[in-house]
Coordinates of C-alpha atoms and ligand atoms in Angstrom, one line a residue:
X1 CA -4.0 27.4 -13.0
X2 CA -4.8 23.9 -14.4
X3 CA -7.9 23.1 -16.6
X4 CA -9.4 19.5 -16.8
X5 CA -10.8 19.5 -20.0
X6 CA -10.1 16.6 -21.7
X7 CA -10.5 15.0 -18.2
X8 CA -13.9 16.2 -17.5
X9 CA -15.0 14.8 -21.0
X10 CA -13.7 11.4 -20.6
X11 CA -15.5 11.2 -16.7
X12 CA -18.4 12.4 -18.5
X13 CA -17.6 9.2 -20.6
X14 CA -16.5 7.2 -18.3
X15 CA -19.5 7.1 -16.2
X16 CA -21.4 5.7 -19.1
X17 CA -20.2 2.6 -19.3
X18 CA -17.5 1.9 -15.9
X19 CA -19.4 2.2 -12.6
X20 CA -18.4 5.6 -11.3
X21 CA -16.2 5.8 -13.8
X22 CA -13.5 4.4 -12.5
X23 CA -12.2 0.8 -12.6
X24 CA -11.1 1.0 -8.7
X25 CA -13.2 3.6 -6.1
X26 CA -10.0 4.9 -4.9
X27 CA -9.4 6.3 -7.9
X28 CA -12.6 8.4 -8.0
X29 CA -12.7 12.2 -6.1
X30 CA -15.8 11.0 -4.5
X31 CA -14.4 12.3 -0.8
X32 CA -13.2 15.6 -2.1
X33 CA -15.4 16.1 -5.3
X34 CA -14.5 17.1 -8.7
X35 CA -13.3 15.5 -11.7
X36 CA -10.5 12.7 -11.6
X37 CA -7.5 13.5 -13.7
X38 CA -7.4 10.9 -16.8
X39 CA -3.5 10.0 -17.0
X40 CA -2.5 9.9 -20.9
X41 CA 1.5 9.3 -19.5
X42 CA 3.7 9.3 -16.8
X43 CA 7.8 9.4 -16.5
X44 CA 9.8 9.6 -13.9
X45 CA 8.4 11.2 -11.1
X46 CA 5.9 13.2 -12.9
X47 CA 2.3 12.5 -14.2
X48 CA 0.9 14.5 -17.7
X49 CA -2.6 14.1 -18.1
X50 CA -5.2 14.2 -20.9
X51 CA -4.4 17.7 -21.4
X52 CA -0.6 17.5 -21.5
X53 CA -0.6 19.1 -17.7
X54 CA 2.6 17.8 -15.8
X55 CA 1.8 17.2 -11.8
X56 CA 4.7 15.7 -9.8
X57 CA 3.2 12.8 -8.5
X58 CA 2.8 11.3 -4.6
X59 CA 0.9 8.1 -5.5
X60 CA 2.9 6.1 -8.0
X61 CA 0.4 3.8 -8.7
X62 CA -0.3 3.4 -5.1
X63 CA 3.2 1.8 -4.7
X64 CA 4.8 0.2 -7.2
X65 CA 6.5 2.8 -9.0
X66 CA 9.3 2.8 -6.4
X67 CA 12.1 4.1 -8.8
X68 CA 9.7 6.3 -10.7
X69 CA 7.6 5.5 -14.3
X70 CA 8.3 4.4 -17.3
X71 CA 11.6 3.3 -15.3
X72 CA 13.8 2.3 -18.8
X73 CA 15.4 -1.2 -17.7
X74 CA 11.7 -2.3 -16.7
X75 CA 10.1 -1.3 -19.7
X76 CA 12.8 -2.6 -22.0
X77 CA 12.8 -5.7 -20.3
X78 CA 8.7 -5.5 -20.9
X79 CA 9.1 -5.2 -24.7
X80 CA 11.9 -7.5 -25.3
X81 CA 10.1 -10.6 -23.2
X82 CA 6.6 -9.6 -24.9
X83 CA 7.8 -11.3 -28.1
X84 CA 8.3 -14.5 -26.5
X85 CA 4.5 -14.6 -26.1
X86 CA 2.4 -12.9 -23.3
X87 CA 1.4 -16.1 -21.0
X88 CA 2.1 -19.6 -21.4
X89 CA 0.2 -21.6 -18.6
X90 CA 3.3 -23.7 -17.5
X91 CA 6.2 -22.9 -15.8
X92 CA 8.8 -21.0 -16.9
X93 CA 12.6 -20.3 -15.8
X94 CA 11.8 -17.0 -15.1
X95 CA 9.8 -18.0 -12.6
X96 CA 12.0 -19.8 -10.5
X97 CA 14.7 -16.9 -11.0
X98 CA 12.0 -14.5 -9.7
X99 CA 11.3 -16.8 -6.5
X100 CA 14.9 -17.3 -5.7
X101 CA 15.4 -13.5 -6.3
X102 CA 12.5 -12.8 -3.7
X103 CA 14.1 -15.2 -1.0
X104 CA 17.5 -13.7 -1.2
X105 CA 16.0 -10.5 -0.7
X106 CA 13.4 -11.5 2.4
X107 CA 13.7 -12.8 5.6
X108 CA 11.7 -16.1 6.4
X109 CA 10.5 -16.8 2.9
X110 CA 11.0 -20.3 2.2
X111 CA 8.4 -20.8 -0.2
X112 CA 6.9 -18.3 -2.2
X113 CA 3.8 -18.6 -4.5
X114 CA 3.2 -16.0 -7.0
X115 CA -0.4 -14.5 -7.6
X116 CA -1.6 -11.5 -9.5
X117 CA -2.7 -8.7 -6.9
X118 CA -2.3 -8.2 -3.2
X119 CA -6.2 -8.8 -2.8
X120 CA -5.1 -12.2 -4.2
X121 CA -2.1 -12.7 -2.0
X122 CA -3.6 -11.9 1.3
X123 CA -7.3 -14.3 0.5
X124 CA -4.7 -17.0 0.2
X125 CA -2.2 -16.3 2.8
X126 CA -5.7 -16.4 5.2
X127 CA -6.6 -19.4 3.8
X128 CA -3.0 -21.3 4.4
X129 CA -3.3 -19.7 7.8
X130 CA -6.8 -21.7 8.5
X131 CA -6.3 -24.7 6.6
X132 CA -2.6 -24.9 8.6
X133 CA -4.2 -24.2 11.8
X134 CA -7.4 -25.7 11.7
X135 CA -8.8 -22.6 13.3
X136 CA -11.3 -20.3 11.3
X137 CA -11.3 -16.7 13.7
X138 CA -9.0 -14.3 12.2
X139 CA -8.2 -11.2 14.0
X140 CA -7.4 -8.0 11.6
X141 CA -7.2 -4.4 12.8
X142 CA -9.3 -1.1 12.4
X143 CA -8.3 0.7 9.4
X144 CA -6.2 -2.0 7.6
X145 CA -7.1 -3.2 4.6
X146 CA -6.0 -6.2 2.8
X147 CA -7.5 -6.3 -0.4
X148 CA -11.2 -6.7 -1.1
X149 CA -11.7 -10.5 -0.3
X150 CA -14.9 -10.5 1.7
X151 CA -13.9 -11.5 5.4
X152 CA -11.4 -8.3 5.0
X153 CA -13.9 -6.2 4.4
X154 CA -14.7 -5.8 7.8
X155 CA -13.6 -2.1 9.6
X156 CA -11.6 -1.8 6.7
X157 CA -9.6 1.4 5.4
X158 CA -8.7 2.3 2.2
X159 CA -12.0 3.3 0.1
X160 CA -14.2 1.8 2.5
X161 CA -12.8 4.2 5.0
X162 CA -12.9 7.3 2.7
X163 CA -16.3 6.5 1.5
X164 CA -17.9 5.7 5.2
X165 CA -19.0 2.3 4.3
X166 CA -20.1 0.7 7.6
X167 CA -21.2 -2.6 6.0
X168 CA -20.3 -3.8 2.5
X169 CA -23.3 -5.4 0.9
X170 CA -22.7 -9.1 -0.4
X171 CA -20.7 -9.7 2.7
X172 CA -22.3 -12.2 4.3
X173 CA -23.3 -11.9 8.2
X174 CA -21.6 -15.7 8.5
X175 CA -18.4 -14.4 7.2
X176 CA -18.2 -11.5 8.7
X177 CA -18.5 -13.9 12.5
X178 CA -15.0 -14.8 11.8
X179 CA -13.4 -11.6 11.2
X180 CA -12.2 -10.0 14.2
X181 CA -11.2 -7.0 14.7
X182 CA -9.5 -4.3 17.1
X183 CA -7.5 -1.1 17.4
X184 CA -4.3 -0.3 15.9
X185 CA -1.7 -0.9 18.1
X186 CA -3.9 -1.8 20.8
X187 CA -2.1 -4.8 22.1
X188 CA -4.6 -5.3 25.4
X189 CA -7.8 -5.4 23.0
X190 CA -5.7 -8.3 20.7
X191 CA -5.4 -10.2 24.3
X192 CA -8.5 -9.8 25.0
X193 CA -10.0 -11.1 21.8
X194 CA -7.5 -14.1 22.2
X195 CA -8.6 -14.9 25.5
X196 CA -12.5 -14.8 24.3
X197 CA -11.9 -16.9 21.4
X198 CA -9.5 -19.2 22.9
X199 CA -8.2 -22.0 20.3
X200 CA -10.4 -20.5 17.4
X201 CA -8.1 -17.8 15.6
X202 CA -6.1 -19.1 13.2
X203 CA -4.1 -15.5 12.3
X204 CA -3.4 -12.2 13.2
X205 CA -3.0 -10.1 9.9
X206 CA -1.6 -6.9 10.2
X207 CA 0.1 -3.9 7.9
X208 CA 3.7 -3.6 9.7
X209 CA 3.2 0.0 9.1
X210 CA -0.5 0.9 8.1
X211 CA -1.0 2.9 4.8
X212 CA -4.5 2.1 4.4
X213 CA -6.2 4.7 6.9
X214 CA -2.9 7.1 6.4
X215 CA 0.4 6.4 6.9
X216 CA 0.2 5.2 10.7
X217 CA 3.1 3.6 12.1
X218 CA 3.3 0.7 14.9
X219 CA 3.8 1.9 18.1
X220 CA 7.1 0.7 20.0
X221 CA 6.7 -2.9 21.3
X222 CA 3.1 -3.5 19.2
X223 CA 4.4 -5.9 16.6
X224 CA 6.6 -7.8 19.4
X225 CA 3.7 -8.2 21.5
X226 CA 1.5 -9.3 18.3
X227 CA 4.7 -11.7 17.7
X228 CA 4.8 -12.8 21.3
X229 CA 1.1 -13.9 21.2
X230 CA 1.2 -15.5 18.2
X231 CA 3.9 -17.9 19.6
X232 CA 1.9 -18.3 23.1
X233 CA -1.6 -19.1 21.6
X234 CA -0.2 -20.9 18.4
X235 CA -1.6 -18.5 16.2
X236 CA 0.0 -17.5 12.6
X237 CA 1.0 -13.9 12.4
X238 CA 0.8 -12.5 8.6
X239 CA 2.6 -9.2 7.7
X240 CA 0.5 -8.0 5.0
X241 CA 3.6 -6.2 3.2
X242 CA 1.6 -5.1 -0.1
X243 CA 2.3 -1.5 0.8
X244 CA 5.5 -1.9 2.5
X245 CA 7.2 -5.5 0.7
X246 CA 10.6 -4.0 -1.2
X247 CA 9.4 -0.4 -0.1
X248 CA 11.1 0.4 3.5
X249 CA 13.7 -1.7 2.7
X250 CA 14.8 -4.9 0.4
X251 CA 13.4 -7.3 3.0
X252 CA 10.7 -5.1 3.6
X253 CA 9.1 -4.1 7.4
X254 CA 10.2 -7.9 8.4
X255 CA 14.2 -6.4 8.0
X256 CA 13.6 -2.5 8.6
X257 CA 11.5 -3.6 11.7
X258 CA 13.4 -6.8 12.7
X259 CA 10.2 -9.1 13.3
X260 CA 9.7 -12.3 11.5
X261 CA 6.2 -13.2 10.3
X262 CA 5.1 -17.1 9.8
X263 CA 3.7 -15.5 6.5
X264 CA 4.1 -12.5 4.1
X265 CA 2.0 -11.2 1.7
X266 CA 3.6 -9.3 -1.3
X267 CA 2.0 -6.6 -4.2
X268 CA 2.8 -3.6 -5.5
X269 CA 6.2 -3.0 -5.7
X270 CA 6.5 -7.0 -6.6
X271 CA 5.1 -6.2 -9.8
X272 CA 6.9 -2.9 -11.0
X273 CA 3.3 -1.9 -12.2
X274 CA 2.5 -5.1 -13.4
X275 CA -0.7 -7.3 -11.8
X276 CA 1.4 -9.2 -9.4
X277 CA 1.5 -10.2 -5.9
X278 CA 2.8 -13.2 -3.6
X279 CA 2.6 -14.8 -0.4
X280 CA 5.3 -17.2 1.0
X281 CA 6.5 -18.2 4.4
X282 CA 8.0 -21.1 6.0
X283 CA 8.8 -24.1 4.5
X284 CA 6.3 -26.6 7.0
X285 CA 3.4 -23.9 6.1
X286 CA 3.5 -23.3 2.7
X287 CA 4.5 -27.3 1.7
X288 CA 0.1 -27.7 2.7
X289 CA -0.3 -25.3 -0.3
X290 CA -1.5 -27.9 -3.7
X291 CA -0.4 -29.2 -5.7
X292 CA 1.9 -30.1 -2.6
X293 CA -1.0 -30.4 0.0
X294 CA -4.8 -30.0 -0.4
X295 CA -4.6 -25.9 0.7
X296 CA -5.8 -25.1 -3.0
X297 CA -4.8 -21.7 -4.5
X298 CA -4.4 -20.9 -8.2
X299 CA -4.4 -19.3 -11.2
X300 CA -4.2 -18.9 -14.8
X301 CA -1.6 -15.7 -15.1
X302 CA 0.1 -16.1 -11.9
X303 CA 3.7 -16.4 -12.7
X304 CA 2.6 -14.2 -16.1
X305 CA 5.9 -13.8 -18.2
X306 CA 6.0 -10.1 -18.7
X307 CA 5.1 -9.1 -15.0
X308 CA 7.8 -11.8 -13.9
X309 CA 10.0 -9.9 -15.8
X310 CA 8.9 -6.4 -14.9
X311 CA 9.1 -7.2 -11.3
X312 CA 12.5 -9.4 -11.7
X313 CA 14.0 -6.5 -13.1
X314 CA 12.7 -3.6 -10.6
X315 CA 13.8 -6.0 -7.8
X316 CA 17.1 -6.6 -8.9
X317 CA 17.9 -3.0 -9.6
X318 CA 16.7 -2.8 -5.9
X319 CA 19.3 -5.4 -4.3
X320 CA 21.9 -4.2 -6.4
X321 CA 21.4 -0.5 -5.4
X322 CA 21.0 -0.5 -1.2
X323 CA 21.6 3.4 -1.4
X324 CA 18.5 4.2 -3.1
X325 CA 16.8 3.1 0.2
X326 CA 19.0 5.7 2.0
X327 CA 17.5 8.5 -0.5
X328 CA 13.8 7.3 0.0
X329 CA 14.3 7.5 3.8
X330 CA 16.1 11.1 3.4
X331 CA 13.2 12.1 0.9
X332 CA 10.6 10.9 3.3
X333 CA 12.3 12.9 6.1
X334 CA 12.6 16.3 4.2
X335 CA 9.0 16.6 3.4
X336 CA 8.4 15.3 6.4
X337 CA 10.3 18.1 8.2
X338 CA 9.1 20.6 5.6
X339 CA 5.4 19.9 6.3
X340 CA 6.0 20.4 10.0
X341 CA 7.2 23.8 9.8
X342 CA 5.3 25.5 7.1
X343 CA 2.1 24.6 9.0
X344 CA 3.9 25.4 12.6
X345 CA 4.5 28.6 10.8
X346 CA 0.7 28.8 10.0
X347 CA -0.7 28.0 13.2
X348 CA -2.3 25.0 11.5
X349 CA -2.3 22.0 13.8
X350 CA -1.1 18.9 11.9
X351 CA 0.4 15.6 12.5
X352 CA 2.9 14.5 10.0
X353 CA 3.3 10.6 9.9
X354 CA 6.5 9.2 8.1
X355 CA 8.1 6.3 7.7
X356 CA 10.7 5.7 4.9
X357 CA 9.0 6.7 1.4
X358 CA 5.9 6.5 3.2
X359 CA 3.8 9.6 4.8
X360 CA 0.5 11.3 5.4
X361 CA -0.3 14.5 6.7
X362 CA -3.6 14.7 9.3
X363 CA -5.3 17.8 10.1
X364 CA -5.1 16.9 13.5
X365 CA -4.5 18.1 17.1
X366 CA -3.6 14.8 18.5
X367 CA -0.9 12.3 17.2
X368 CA -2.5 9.4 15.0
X369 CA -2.2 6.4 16.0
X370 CA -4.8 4.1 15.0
X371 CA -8.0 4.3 12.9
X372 CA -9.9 6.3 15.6
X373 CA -7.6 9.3 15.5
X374 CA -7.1 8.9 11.6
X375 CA -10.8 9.7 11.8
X376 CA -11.1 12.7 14.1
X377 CA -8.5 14.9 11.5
X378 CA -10.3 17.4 9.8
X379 CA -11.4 16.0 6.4
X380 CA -13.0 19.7 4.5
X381 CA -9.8 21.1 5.5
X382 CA -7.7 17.8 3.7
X383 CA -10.0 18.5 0.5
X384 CA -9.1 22.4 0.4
X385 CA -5.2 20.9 0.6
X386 CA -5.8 18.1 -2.0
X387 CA -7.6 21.1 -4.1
X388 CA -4.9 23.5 -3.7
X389 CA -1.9 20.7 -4.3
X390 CA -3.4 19.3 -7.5
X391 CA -4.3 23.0 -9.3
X392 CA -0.7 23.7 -8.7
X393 CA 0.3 20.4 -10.3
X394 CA 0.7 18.7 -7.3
X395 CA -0.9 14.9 -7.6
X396 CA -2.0 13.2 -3.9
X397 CA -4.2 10.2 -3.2
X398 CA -7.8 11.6 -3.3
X399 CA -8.3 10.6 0.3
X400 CA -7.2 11.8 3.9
X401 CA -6.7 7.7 4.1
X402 CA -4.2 7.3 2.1
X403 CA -0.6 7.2 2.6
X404 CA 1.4 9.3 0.3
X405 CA 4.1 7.0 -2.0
X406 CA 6.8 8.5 -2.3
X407 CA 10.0 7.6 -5.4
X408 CA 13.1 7.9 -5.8
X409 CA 12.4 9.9 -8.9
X410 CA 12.0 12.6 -7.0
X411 CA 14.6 14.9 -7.6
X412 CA 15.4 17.8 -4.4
X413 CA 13.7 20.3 -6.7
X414 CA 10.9 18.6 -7.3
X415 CA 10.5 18.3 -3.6
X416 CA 10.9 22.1 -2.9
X417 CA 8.8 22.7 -5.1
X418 CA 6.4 20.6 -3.7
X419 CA 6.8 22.7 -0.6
X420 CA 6.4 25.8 -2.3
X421 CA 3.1 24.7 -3.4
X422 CA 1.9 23.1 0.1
X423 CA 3.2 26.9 1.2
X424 CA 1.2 29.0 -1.0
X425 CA -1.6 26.1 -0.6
X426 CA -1.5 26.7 2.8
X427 CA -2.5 30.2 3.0
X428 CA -5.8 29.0 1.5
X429 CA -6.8 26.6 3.9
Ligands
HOZ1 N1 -4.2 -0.3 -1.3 C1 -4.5 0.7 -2.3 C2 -5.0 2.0 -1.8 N2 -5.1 2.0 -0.4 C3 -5.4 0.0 -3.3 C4 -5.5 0.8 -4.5 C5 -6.9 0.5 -5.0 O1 -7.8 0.0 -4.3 O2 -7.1 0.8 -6.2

């Protein structure tokens, strides 16, 4: 059984001087109580926290940690450009070797513009998307959450799911008039909204596969239709890939799926664990972004040496090693299948979404398909499993919410024992 010692002194700490003593909510175990664990280290697939305990880990940094941390050509690559200096403010070689390595890897990524996190990418990819169009109405769906940009905020998952905020204070009422929202997967209620707000929406921005309130995946024939419209109403429809950008596949959900988006937002992965994310699209959009046009977007770090390099080097490894993808999907697919029948064995109704190295598990009678069913899983029963995982060295995201991220550190032990814990976890719930 696992104390929290040193953890428990540091929250005590913490809360002195960070709000809730964390420096993202997520990260707190506000939904299912107790003590966050305070991470001194982490390599390969496993965490070891203040204490020295080892937990196998299912959040890798809520991503990027695709191949697993501390992952030895990244962090070599880290210490060898850190020498050079840490940021210049002009432009460097690296970066255009990091934005041709991103177009050879995507599909319909002409231009790319680097930025420093996927809140970042997605504010700006909206903003191309309106100053483009000329349209300010944005449609965005239940449960999806693209960063913490204001007009997002809005029926948004993530933490402002798993802490039941209805209405996020500093949001103003104005801003929120533009953001539009409906159901996951719900094609009729996107026509509908279209049809209302005729010539005013400017984009549809949507998670190919959600991870923000769980892993929920798109229903056959929703992203078509979302494409479909877009092209009818002359609309621009962004992929918000920070979850699933290098993840489900090189070219990300655009490839896996087969769907092209006018533009893609980027994070996570991108970065290797660095600050970074990107958005890009086609040429005749992103040639309005300045210094080219008058869309302005900027920033002092983006294009920062040592997450350039961090995230040239994790991406590279990526296109150069197509099989590891084939392992994350058969991962994802094990514990997928290994969920299912441990709880079929129990009598415990569950619904097991997976896709790729992506998966959640709902407490739920009824498949989940959009925010709405996300919300009617049983959430006590989720914090008795999140208990039972983590005091058994198991690490999950604090949140029924939450996708699980799955790398291909994972070895096939690590993943039975994974089960073996969920098993014995199980019987406690
Ligand atoms: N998209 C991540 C979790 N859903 C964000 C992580 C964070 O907010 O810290």
């Amino acid at each position: 059984m696992y104390e929290y010692t040193s953890s428990k002194r540091l929250f005590e700490r913490a809360q002195n001087s960070i709000p809730g003593g964390v420096n993202s909510p997520v990260r707190a175990f506000k939904s299912v109580g107790g003590t966050p664990i305070f991470i001194e280290k982490a390599k390969g697939a496993y965490l070891y926290d203040a204490d020295g305990q080892k937990y196998i880990d299912y959040i890798a940094s809520w991503g990027p940690m695709i191949l697993g941390h501390s992952y030895l050509p990244v962090v070599n690559a880290i210490q060898k450009k850190a020498a050079n200096s840490t940021s210049f403010g002009a432009p460097t070689e690296l970066e255009v070797e990091m934005a041709e390595l991103i177009k050879s890897l995507t599909r319909n990524v002409d231009l790319i513009r680097m930025v420093n996190s996927g809140t970042e990418a997605c504010m700006s990819a909206l903003r191309v998307a309106r100053g483009y169009t000329g349209k300010n109405k944005f449609i965005k769906f239940e449960g999806c959450y693209h960063g913490h940009a204001d007009m997002f905020l809005v029926k948004a998952g993530s933490g402002v799911a798993t802490f039941g905020i209805q209405e996020v204070p500093g949001v103003t009422a104005g801003t929120a008039l533009d953001t539009l929202t409906a159901p996951y997967n719900d094609l009729e209620a996107v026509r509908n909204l279209v049809k209302q707000y005729a010539g005013e929406i400017a984009a549809i921005i949507v998670e190919p596969v959600a991870g923000n309130m769980g892993c929920v995946l798109p229903a056959a024939g929703f992203l078509e239709g979302l494409r479909q419209i877009c092209d009818q109403e002359n609309i621009l429809l962004i992929f918000d890939e920070v979850m699933t950008g290098f993840r489900l596949a090189p070219g990300g959900a655009q490839e896996r799926l087969n769907i092209n988006a006018d533009l893609v937002t980027y994070g996570k992965v991108i970065g290797a664990g660095l600050p970074v994310g990107a958005f890009g699209g086609k040429k005749e959009i992103m040639e309005q972004v300045a210094p080219l046009g008058n869309i302005y977007q900027a920033g002092t770090l983006s294009g920062n040496p040592l997450a350039m390099i961090a995230g040239y080097t994790l991406l590279a490894e990526l296109k150069d090693h197509p099989e590891y993808y084939t392992e994350l999907n058969e991962k994802g697919a094990f514990l997928q299948k290994g969920l299912i029948d441990i709880f079929k064995e129990k009598n415990i109704p569950v619904q097991v979404n997976q896709f790729g190295s992506m998966l959640s598990l709902f407490f739920n009678t009824e498949p989940v398909t959009d925010f709405a069913s996300a919300s009617r899983s049983d959430m006590s029963r989720f914090t008795r499993f999140f208990h039972g995982l983590l005091k058994r060295g198991v690490h999950l995201p604090p949140s029924g919410y939450e996708s699980w991220f799955l790398s291909n550190a994972l070895s096939q032990s690590d993943l039975e024992e994974t089960l073996d814990v969920i098993r014995k976890t199980a019987e406690e719930l």
